[in-house]
Short mmCIF file of C-alpha atoms and ligand atoms in Angstrom, two decimals:
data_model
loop_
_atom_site.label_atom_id
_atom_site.label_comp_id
_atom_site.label_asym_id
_atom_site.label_seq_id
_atom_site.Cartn_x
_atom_site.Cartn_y
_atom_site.Cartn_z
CA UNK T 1 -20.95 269.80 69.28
CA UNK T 2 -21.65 267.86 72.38
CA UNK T 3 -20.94 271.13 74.64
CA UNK T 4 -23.29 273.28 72.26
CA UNK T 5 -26.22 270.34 72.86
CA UNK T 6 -25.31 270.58 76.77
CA UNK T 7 -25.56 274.25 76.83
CA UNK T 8 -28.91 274.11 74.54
CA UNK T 9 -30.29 272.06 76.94
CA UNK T 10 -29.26 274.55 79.64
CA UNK T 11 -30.57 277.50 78.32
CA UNK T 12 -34.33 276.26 77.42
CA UNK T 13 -33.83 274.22 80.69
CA UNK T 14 -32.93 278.11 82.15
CA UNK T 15 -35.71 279.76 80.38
CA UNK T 16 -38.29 276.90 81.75
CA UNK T 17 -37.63 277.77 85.04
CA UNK T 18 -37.60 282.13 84.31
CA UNK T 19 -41.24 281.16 83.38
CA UNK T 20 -42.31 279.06 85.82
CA UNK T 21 -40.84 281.71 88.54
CA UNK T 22 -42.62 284.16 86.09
CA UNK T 23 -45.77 282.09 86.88
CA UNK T 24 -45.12 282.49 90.87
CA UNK T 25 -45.92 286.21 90.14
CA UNK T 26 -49.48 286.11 89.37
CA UNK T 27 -52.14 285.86 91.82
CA UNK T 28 -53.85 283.03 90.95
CA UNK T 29 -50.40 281.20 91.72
CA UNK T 30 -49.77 283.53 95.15
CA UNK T 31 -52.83 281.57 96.63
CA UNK T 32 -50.35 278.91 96.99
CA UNK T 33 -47.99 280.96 98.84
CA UNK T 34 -48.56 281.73 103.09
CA UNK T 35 -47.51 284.78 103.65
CA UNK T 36 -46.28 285.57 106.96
CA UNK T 37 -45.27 288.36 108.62
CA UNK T 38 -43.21 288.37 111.87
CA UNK T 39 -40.29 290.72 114.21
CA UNK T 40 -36.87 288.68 113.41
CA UNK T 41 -35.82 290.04 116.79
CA UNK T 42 -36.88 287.28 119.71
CA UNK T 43 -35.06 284.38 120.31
CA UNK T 44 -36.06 281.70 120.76
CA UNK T 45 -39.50 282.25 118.61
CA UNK T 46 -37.96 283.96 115.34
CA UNK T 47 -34.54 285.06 115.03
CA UNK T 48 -31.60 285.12 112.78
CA UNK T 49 -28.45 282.89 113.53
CA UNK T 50 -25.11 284.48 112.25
CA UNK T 51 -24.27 281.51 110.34
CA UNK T 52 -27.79 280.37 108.67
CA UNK T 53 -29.77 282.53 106.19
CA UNK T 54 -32.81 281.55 107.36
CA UNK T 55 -34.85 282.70 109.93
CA UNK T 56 -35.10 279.95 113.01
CA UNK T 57 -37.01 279.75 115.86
CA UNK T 58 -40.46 278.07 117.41
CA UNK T 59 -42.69 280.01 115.52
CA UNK T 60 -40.34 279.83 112.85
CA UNK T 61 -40.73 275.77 112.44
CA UNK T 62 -44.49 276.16 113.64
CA UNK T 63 -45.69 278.32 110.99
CA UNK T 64 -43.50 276.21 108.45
CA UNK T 65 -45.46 273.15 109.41
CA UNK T 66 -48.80 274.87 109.25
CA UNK T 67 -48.26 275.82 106.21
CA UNK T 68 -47.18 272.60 104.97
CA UNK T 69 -50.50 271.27 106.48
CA UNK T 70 -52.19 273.18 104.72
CA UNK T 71 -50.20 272.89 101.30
CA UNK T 72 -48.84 276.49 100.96
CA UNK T 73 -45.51 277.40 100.37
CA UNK T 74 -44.64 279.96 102.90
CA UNK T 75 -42.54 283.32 102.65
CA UNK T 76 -41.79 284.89 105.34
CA UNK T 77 -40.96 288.38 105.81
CA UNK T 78 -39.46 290.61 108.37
CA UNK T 79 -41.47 293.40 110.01
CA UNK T 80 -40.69 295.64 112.64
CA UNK T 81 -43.42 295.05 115.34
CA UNK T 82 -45.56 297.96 115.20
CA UNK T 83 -46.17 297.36 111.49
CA UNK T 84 -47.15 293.34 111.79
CA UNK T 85 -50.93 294.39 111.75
CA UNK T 86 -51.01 297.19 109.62
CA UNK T 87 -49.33 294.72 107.38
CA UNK T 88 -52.23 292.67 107.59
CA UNK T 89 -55.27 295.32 107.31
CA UNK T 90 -53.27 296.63 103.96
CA UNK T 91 -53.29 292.39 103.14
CA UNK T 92 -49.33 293.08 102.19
CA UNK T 93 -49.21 289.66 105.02
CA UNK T 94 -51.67 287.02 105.05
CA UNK T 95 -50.65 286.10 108.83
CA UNK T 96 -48.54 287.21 111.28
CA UNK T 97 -46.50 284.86 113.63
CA UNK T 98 -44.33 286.92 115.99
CA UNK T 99 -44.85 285.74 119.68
CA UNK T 100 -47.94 288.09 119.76
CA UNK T 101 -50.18 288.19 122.84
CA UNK T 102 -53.83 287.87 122.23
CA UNK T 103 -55.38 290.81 123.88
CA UNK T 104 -59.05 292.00 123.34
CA UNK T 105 -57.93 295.35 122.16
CA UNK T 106 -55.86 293.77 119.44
CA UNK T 107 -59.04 291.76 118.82
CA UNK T 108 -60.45 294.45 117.64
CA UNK T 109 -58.68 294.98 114.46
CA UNK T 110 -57.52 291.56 114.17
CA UNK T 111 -58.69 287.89 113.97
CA UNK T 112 -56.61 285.48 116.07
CA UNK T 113 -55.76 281.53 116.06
CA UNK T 114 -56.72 279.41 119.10
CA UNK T 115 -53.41 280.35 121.24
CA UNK T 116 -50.59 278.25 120.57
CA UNK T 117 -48.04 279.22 123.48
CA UNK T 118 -48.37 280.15 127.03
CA UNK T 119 -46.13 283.00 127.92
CA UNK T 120 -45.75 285.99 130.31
CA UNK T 121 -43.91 289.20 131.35
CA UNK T 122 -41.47 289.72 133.46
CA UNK T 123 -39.19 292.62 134.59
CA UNK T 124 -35.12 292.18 133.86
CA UNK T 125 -32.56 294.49 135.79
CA UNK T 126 -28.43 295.03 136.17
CA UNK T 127 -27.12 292.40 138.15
CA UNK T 128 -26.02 294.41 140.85
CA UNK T 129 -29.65 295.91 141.47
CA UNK T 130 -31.02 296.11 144.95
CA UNK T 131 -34.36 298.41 144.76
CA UNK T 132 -36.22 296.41 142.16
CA UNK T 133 -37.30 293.37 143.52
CA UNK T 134 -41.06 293.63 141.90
CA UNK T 135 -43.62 294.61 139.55
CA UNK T 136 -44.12 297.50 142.87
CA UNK T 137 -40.64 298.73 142.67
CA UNK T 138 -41.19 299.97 138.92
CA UNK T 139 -42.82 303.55 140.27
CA UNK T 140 -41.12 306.35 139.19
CA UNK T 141 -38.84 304.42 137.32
CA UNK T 142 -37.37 304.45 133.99
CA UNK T 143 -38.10 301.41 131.55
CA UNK T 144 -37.31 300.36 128.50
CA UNK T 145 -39.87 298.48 126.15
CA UNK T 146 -40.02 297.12 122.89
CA UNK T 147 -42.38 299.47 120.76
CA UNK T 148 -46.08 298.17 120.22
CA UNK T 149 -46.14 295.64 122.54
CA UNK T 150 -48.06 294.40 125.57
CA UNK T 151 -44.90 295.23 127.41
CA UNK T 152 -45.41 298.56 126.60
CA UNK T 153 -49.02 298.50 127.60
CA UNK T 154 -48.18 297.44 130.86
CA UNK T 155 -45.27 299.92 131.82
CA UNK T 156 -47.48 302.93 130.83
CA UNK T 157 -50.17 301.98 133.64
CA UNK T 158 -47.08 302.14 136.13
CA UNK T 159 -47.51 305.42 138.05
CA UNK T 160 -44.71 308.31 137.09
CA UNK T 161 -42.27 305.62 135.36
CA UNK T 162 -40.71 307.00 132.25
CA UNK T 163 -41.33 304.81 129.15
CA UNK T 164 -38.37 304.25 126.52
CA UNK T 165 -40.19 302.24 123.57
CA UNK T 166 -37.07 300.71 121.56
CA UNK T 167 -37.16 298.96 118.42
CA UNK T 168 -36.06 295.12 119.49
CA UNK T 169 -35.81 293.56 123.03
CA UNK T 170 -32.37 293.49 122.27
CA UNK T 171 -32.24 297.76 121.96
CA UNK T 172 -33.90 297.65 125.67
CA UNK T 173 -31.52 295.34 127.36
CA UNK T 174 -28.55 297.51 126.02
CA UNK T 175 -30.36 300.63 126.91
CA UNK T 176 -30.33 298.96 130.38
CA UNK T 177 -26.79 297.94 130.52
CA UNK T 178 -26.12 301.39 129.35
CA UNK T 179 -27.38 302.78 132.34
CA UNK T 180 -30.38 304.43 130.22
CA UNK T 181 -33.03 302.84 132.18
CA UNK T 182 -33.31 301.17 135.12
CA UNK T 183 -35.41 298.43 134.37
CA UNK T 184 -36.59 296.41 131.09
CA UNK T 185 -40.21 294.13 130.84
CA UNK T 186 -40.45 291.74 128.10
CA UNK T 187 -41.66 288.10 127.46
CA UNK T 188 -40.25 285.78 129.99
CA UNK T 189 -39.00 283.08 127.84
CA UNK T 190 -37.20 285.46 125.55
CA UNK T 191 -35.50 286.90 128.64
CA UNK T 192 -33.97 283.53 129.33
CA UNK T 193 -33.08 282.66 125.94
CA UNK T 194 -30.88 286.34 126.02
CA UNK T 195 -29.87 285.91 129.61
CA UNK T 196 -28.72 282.02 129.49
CA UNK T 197 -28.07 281.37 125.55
CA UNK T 198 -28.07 285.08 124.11
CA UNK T 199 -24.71 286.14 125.00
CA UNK T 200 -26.96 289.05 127.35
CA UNK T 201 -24.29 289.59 130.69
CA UNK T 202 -24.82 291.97 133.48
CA UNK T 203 -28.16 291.09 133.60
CA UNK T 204 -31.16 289.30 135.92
CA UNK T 205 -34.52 288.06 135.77
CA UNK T 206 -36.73 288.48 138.73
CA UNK T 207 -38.69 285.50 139.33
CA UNK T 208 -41.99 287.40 139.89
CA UNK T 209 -44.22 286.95 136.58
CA UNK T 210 -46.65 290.18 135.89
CA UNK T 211 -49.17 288.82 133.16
CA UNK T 212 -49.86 285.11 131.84
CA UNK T 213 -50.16 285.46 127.94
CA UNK T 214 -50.82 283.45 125.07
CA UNK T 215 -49.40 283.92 122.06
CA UNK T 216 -51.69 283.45 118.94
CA UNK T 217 -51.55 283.81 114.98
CA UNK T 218 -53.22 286.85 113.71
CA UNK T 219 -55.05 287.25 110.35
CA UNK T 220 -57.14 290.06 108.95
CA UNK T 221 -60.45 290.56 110.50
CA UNK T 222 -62.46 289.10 107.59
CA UNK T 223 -60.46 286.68 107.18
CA UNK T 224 -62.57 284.04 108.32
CA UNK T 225 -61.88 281.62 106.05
CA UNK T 226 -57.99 281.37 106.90
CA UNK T 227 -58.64 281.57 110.44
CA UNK T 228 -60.61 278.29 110.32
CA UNK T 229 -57.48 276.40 108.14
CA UNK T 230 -54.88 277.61 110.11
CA UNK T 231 -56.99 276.23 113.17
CA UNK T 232 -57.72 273.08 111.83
CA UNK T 233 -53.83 272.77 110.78
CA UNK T 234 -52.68 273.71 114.29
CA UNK T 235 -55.35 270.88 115.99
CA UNK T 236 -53.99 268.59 113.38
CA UNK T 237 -49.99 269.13 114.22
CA UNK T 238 -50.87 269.11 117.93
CA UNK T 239 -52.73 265.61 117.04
CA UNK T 240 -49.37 264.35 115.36
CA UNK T 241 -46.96 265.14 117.72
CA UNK T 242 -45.26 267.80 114.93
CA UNK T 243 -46.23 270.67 117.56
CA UNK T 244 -44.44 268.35 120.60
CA UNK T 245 -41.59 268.02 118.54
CA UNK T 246 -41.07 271.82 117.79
CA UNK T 247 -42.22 272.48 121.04
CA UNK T 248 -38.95 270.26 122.64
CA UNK T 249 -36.43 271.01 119.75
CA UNK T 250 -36.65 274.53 121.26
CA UNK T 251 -37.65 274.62 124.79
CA UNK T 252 -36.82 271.36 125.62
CA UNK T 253 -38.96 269.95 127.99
CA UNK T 254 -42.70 269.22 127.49
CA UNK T 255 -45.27 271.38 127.41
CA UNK T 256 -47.54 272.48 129.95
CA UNK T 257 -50.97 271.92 130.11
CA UNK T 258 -53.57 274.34 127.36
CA UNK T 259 -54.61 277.06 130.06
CA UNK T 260 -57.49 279.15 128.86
CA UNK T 261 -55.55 282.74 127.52
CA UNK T 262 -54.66 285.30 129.39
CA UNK T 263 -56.23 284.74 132.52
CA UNK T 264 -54.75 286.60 136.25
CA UNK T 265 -51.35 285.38 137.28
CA UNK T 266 -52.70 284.12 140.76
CA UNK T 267 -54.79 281.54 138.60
CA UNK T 268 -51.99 280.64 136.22
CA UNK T 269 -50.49 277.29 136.18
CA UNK T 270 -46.34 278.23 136.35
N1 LIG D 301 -45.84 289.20 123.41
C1 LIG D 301 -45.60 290.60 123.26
C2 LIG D 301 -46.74 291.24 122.52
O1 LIG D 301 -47.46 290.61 121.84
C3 LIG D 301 -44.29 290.90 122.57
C4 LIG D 301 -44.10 290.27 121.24
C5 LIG D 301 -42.89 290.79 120.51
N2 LIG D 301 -42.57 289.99 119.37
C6 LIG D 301 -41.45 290.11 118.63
N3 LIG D 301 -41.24 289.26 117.65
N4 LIG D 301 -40.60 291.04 118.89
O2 LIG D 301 -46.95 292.42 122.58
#
């Protein structure tokens, strides 16, 4: 008798929360949900330890406080990084979060949040390389990039190199330890995450940096409306030392000074 009152009480108790998931469904209820698209593939901004099921990283934790800022649940999904803003234009994503470079001709089809991380480029090579010791060196070369980014964008303007556009940073390096190209350019800090902490051997950074970056959210183009909350939820965890927090769980250190985005190298503050 007791049991059957127990496992009454489970089963409306189970059908209360079908319906309320049911609920989660319907649009009305989805405007409570963020969602976020991003490239699970570049440690330390989003990735996806062995033993945890959810996706980590500084952009990971930022976008998780933004959201709670702004009092959305968020759901993030994974996107290879070609798709991230035709994700958005087809509004399958509301934002996407994926250490992306603001760039005017992204601009174009995209809106962006004030820039949240300064970043930059860089070239990685075998250890035991002697002829590439700069961005120069790279002519008539053979690189490998990760598809869709500014990477990739920068190694075509390099005169008679051959461009390999992988899937993940982490397809390029092996490509280069492979002996399948001579030379891979990707996002500085992601380099040193793979190089020091990423279990990435036979491999070296070159201290030169090509381009100073900064990364930004993006959002569909008339999206105005979001672009302005996810701004004013940014300022605010900046203001409340949330973003410092983040910022030293996963770099460590504290962060530089706001430099206006994407301005020449020689101006850069390193
Ligand atoms: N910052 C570069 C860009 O925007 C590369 C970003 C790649 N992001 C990623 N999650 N794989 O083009």
């Amino acid at each position: 008798m007791k049991l059957n009152k127990i496992f009454g009480a489970l089963s409306i108790f189970t059908i209360a929360a079908i319906g309320l998931t049911g609920c989660g469904e319907d649009p009305q209820a989805n405007s409570n949900t963020l969602k976020v698209g991003s490239t699970i593939d570049f440690a330390p901004f989003e990735f996806q330890d062995e033993k945890q099921t959810d996706y980590q990283g500084f952009d990971m934790d930022l976008i998780r406080a933004i959201g709670k800022e702004m009092g959305k649940e968020v759901q993030i999904s994974n996107i290879g990084f070609d798709g991230l803003i035709p994700a958005l234009q087809a509004k399958n994503i509301d934002v996407v979060i994926s250490g992306m470079t603001i760039t005017d001709e992204r601009k174009e089809n995209v809106l962006f949040s004030d820039p949240y991380y300064q970043s930059g480029l860089q070239i990685v090579v075998r250890s035991d390389e002697t002829s590439i010791n700069s961005f120069e060196d790279l002519k008539g070369k053979s690189l490998a990039v990760q598809i869709g980014t500014s990477s990739s964008n920068e190694a075509k303007k390099i005169e008679n190199a051959t461009v390999k556009e992988l899937n993940t940073p982490a397809d390029c390096f092996i490509e280069l330890q492979n002996k399948g190209a001579d030379a891979v350019i990707n996002d500085r800090p992601v380099n040193d995450y793979a190089i020091k902490e990423g279990g990435i051997t036979g491999l070296k950074a070159l201290p030169e940096r090509l381009t100073a970056e900064d990364y930004g959210i993006a959002m569909a183009k008339d999206n105005v409306e979001l672009q302005k909350q996810v701004n004013d939820a940014l300022k605010k965890i900046r203001d409340n030392g949330e973003y410092d927090k983040i910022f030293e769980k996963w770099f460590g250190g504290q962060v530089p000074q706001a430099q206006p985005e994407s301005q020449p190298e020689s101006q850069a503050q390193q």
